[in-house]
Amino acid sequence: MPLLMDDSLDIDELFGDDSALPLPHVPPPKGLAQRVDELRTIGCCQKVTWSRYNSVACITRDGRGVIVRHLLRSPEDGRFTLGQPYPVPRLTNIHQGVQLSHLLWNQGRILELAVVDVLGRISISNIVAINRLAPSRLNISDQEDDLSAVVGMMWLNGESNVPWYRSANKNGGQFHYDMAQHKPMGPYAPKNRSALICITRGGILRLLYSQADGRWTEVKTNMDFLTASDDVLSHASFCAYRAGAENNLLLVVRTLSRKYRVYRIQINWHPPGTEASAAQPPLPVTPVISIQNWLVALSTLEETQYSSRLANDASQLPPQLSHLELLPAGPPSKHSASIFPTILMVFTHLQGPQSPGYRENYSVFVRWALQPVVQRLHPQFDQLNSTKESIGSFQQIALDMKRLDDMVVERTFLSLQQLGTGLSTALSPNYCVALNVDDESEQHLRVMQCSLEDIGTSKEDDKFQAIVTALAMQIASAVNTFTSRDDDILLAIQRLSNPSIEHGVLNELYRALNQSADHSFDSQHDKLARNLNLMRCFSLQETFGHQLERSHRNLTSKVARTTLDFRLVTLTFTYAFFSGEIKNASRQVIPNDFTKPIQRTSSCALPLLLSSMPRCLLRHSLHCLNIFHTTATKRLPHEHSAPQRSAFLTLLSLIESAPTKAAHFHAVLAQLDKAIQIAYQDASTSEHERALTEKHLFTACHMPRTLLPVIAGLFQSTLPRLLKGVEDPAPLFFRDFGWLGLADDRVSRECLAKHPVDVMRKIPLGRRGKGPGEVIKLRRCIRCAERMEYVVVVGMADGAAGAAGTGAGGAANVGASGAQAGSNAVSQRTGNAQGQGQGQAQQPLLQPQVREPFWMAQLQKTCVCGNLWMLE
């Protein structure tokens, strides 16, 4: 008998069968047939939705509530994940326990969530914090019957321009970016307000819009086509459409009799006689909605090239319409043909109960393009006209349907966002992450992955350069629109685990945003502080090199974080002092390369001084301090108000008690600026070369050889001159600066972990308030995980007195060491959440009844790194 490992043994003879064993098929997900039947019945049944700020809303398992989670970085390991679920309050009472059916985020500048139940009642909740929502439309008086169920819904666009990127073209060894301004198609929502339009089963068109006081108003219009039970609607979809100079809405509806109709809808927010004059604010008016029936098509729209085969195949269930969407026309492009509005239908084919064996389910995508055509009267009509005017030149624009090729996918697709085996799916705003929800309401993240095995590590590799360019362009698009966040892109980059890609994306982002890191010859430093695009670049650099609480920052992350702190100080001084609140080392041998010693010691002092961006921000802050010191010194002898004198004396003592005088340090930085300018001029460095040098110095902390004379002069003359102006140098060497988070020693890291610091005010954080049982509410940044105590700075008096107390005191809180600052400002702790933007008029219980300077409120809206807060 041959042994089992003998080569002469035929494995087929061992089993006595020469046929190949079939591989087991993956069974369809549980509950798929039920979900397909639900999608066939009604169009609006989206159980999970993803907002532009990476907040995910999902209907609970019992169908009576909604939970919200946010994509954030975990403080434990620094990886992006979904935060803890937070229920939207009061939904059960508002909808009276009725099953919820549909969720839809407003993707405009005002972040709101619309919640619809099976009876068509709509509630709207506003964002209070990034992980907190509060209902704003509470008094629901919607009609309650089956015909009131919503089958199609859409938030109206805003009127502001949106930057968008065309395809990057490679020329001369690198990609070039082409950005254009695109105005979304109307009709638009009123300025700084929201508007929502929907249609019910019975053909009632509903327009909900918010008034100036935050109240919601509704206008209804009957479509007047419901004459039989077969005319009841099952699906509908809206899209914006521009016909010439007119902004309209296109609406496609599907009836139970499989008829399709296309309507053009116009919304006039200012009917004749209601225009507001310049002296009188606009009054709440009722908009006028006009409807025009453009096209009627029969059930032939649903016929696919596979219908005849399916009709004779009893093993397959009839095709089920699982998704209907009206895709809008694309923006104009120089390199591609025009994209017209397209009706997209997804038909899901499931195997029947009589199917012999296993067959894969599949989906068919059916598309109809709506192409505009010009309709003219026949010339013979001119002969019927008794006047001399020609009526044959009369024309109007209509729509014509053109069938596009069907697409068949050997998978079950329930919608355009379908990914994986989940029954409900939502894509992130940048399409890098998907959230699948199964039949048990369990949520699963699926992250975009790179299928290429070897992508290289430098821009000389074509694959590497293409990937880096695509990621940088997507981040730049999110940064420019100001309506989405790039955390989902960073999650995809994090999963690649390639530091070369991180550095490459950061360098390309400067090019995609058309930002220069060279400010050596720039005298307008306040513009640098207000540059939001550069702030996003700093935030990205700080994120790539920071592993949060389990590790320390690398050198480039320290440089970026300190630059962000410099920016905060600059903005604080600018807002507090110039916004109408207050008016009127020893000599040694210099090595040839400083890059390796600096990276080995991880000291960011030299890169911060040599790089033009942090140096400009620091110099501007010192300039503000000098102006304030001079102004306060002159006004103090003539100030008779006790609170004002106390405020000036406290701040003067803070400035004058610093180890290094601001005026002296400012003069030293001015000399360093001049030396760097001379070094660039002596080396005949062009503007382009200087920009690349400055970017490499800031992003990689690489010391350029051009600045070696400056470094030598810094150690040989500048530092000794600086020390001569210091009366007591001991605080420079022995004061504890561990709270800045720049030290890498174990003691500093443990001390900072035990005693966290408020990232905005630079003071120690506490967990208990002054009163018994009072717990201080904290905010946490969703990106860098830094904390801030929720405080409201209250002024001492009206006018300049209140401004001096709050503005100057708040500035000192950020600019000084933080221990003695803020004695002239009242820090009022509260457990309520602060609003993050719009739509807070109806939430008096969520807003403390205190007064807060506008500039302080603006600075507290986001973290130092420019990202949003969540409440702990």
PDB file of N, CA and C in Angstrom, residues 404-434:
ATOM      1  N   LEU A 404     -29.335  54.948 -21.694  1.00  0.00           N
ATOM      2  CA  LEU A 404     -27.922  54.602 -21.632  1.00  0.00           C
ATOM      3  C   LEU A 404     -27.789  53.107 -21.409  1.00  0.00           C
ATOM      4  N   ASP A 405     -26.598  52.592 -21.629  1.00  0.00           N
ATOM      5  CA  ASP A 405     -26.369  51.158 -21.473  1.00  0.00           C
ATOM      6  C   ASP A 405     -26.578  50.739 -20.020  1.00  0.00           C
ATOM      7  N   ASP A 406     -27.247  49.571 -19.863  1.00  0.00           N
ATOM      8  CA  ASP A 406     -27.421  49.025 -18.528  1.00  0.00           C
ATOM      9  C   ASP A 406     -26.097  48.467 -18.012  1.00  0.00           C
ATOM     10  N   MET A 407     -25.998  48.468 -16.696  1.00  0.00           N
ATOM     11  CA  MET A 407     -24.821  47.896 -16.036  1.00  0.00           C
ATOM     12  C   MET A 407     -25.278  46.794 -15.097  1.00  0.00           C
ATOM     13  N   VAL A 408     -24.637  45.626 -15.197  1.00  0.00           N
ATOM     14  CA  VAL A 408     -24.972  44.471 -14.375  1.00  0.00           C
ATOM     15  C   VAL A 408     -23.822  44.207 -13.419  1.00  0.00           C
ATOM     16  N   VAL A 409     -24.153  44.067 -12.155  1.00  0.00           N
ATOM     17  CA  VAL A 409     -23.164  43.787 -11.111  1.00  0.00           C
ATOM     18  C   VAL A 409     -23.574  42.493 -10.427  1.00  0.00           C
ATOM     19  N   GLU A 410     -22.643  41.561 -10.355  1.00  0.00           N
ATOM     20  CA  GLU A 410     -22.934  40.268  -9.755  1.00  0.00           C
ATOM     21  C   GLU A 410     -22.900  40.351  -8.230  1.00  0.00           C
ATOM     22  N   ARG A 411     -23.612  41.312  -7.710  1.00  0.00           N
ATOM     23  CA  ARG A 411     -23.752  41.488  -6.265  1.00  0.00           C
ATOM     24  C   ARG A 411     -25.091  42.145  -5.987  1.00  0.00           C
ATOM     25  N   THR A 412     -25.479  42.116  -4.745  1.00  0.00           N
ATOM     26  CA  THR A 412     -26.733  42.745  -4.351  1.00  0.00           C
ATOM     27  C   THR A 412     -26.463  44.184  -3.963  1.00  0.00           C
ATOM     28  N   PHE A 413     -26.915  45.096  -4.787  1.00  0.00           N
ATOM     29  CA  PHE A 413     -26.776  46.516  -4.506  1.00  0.00           C
ATOM     30  C   PHE A 413     -28.155  47.075  -4.169  1.00  0.00           C
ATOM     31  N   LEU A 414     -28.232  47.702  -2.997  1.00  0.00           N
ATOM     32  CA  LEU A 414     -29.489  48.290  -2.573  1.00  0.00           C
ATOM     33  C   LEU A 414     -29.531  49.792  -2.815  1.00  0.00           C
ATOM     34  N   SER A 415     -28.368  50.431  -3.011  1.00  0.00           N
ATOM     35  CA  SER A 415     -28.304  51.867  -3.273  1.00  0.00           C
ATOM     36  C   SER A 415     -26.942  52.182  -3.860  1.00  0.00           C
ATOM     37  N   LEU A 416     -26.728  53.449  -4.200  1.00  0.00           N
ATOM     38  CA  LEU A 416     -25.440  53.859  -4.736  1.00  0.00           C
ATOM     39  C   LEU A 416     -24.345  53.789  -3.687  1.00  0.00           C
ATOM     40  N   GLN A 417     -24.701  53.898  -2.411  1.00  0.00           N
ATOM     41  CA  GLN A 417     -23.710  53.875  -1.357  1.00  0.00           C
ATOM     42  C   GLN A 417     -23.459  52.483  -0.814  1.00  0.00           C
ATOM     43  N   GLN A 418     -24.023  51.472  -1.462  1.00  0.00           N
ATOM     44  CA  GLN A 418     -23.882  50.120  -0.955  1.00  0.00           C
ATOM     45  C   GLN A 418     -22.438  49.665  -1.049  1.00  0.00           C
ATOM     46  N   LEU A 419     -21.910  49.150   0.052  1.00  0.00           N
ATOM     47  CA  LEU A 419     -20.558  48.620   0.092  1.00  0.00           C
ATOM     48  C   LEU A 419     -20.529  47.510   1.125  1.00  0.00           C
ATOM     49  N   GLY A 420     -20.105  46.331   0.699  1.00  0.00           N
ATOM     50  CA  GLY A 420     -20.076  45.212   1.628  1.00  0.00           C
ATOM     51  C   GLY A 420     -21.422  44.521   1.701  1.00  0.00           C
ATOM     52  N   THR A 421     -21.628  43.836   2.794  1.00  0.00           N
ATOM     53  CA  THR A 421     -22.822  43.009   2.950  1.00  0.00           C
ATOM     54  C   THR A 421     -23.835  43.616   3.895  1.00  0.00           C
ATOM     55  N   GLY A 422     -23.693  44.888   4.253  1.00  0.00           N
ATOM     56  CA  GLY A 422     -24.641  45.514   5.156  1.00  0.00           C
ATOM     57  C   GLY A 422     -25.973  45.773   4.484  1.00  0.00           C
ATOM     58  N   LEU A 423     -27.027  45.817   5.297  1.00  0.00           N
ATOM     59  CA  LEU A 423     -28.356  46.109   4.777  1.00  0.00           C
ATOM     60  C   LEU A 423     -28.572  47.606   4.587  1.00  0.00           C
ATOM     61  N   SER A 424     -27.836  48.423   5.338  1.00  0.00           N
ATOM     62  CA  SER A 424     -27.879  49.874   5.177  1.00  0.00           C
ATOM     63  C   SER A 424     -26.445  50.384   5.206  1.00  0.00           C
ATOM     64  N   THR A 425     -26.142  51.300   4.304  1.00  0.00           N
ATOM     65  CA  THR A 425     -24.772  51.782   4.157  1.00  0.00           C
ATOM     66  C   THR A 425     -24.777  53.287   4.007  1.00  0.00           C
ATOM     67  N   ALA A 426     -23.767  53.931   4.588  1.00  0.00           N
ATOM     68  CA  ALA A 426     -23.559  55.363   4.429  1.00  0.00           C
ATOM     69  C   ALA A 426     -22.089  55.602   4.138  1.00  0.00           C
ATOM     70  N   LEU A 427     -21.812  56.445   3.156  1.00  0.00           N
ATOM     71  CA  LEU A 427     -20.448  56.798   2.791  1.00  0.00           C
ATOM     72  C   LEU A 427     -20.049  58.103   3.461  1.00  0.00           C
ATOM     73  N   SER A 428     -18.774  58.216   3.803  1.00  0.00           N
ATOM     74  CA  SER A 428     -18.250  59.437   4.399  1.00  0.00           C
ATOM     75  C   SER A 428     -18.241  60.548   3.365  1.00  0.00           C
ATOM     76  N   PRO A 429     -18.136  61.814   3.779  1.00  0.00           N
ATOM     77  CA  PRO A 429     -18.221  62.927   2.814  1.00  0.00           C
ATOM     78  C   PRO A 429     -17.138  62.907   1.747  1.00  0.00           C
ATOM     79  N   ASN A 430     -15.991  62.290   2.023  1.00  0.00           N
ATOM     80  CA  ASN A 430     -14.923  62.203   1.035  1.00  0.00           C
ATOM     81  C   ASN A 430     -14.803  60.806   0.430  1.00  0.00           C
ATOM     82  N   TYR A 431     -15.790  59.956   0.706  1.00  0.00           N
ATOM     83  CA  TYR A 431     -15.913  58.633   0.086  1.00  0.00           C
ATOM     84  C   TYR A 431     -14.711  57.731   0.370  1.00  0.00           C
ATOM     85  N   CYS A 432     -14.111  57.887   1.548  1.00  0.00           N
ATOM     86  CA  CYS A 432     -12.976  57.052   1.930  1.00  0.00           C
ATOM     87  C   CYS A 432     -13.355  55.983   2.949  1.00  0.00           C
ATOM     88  N   VAL A 433     -14.487  56.137   3.609  1.00  0.00           N
ATOM     89  CA  VAL A 433     -14.926  55.206   4.647  1.00  0.00           C
ATOM     90  C   VAL A 433     -16.413  54.951   4.449  1.00  0.00           C
ATOM     91  N   ALA A 434     -16.821  53.721   4.697  1.00  0.00           N
ATOM     92  CA  ALA A 434     -18.236  53.355   4.638  1.00  0.00           C
ATOM     93  C   ALA A 434     -18.641  52.739   5.963  1.00  0.00           C
TER      94      ALA A 434
END
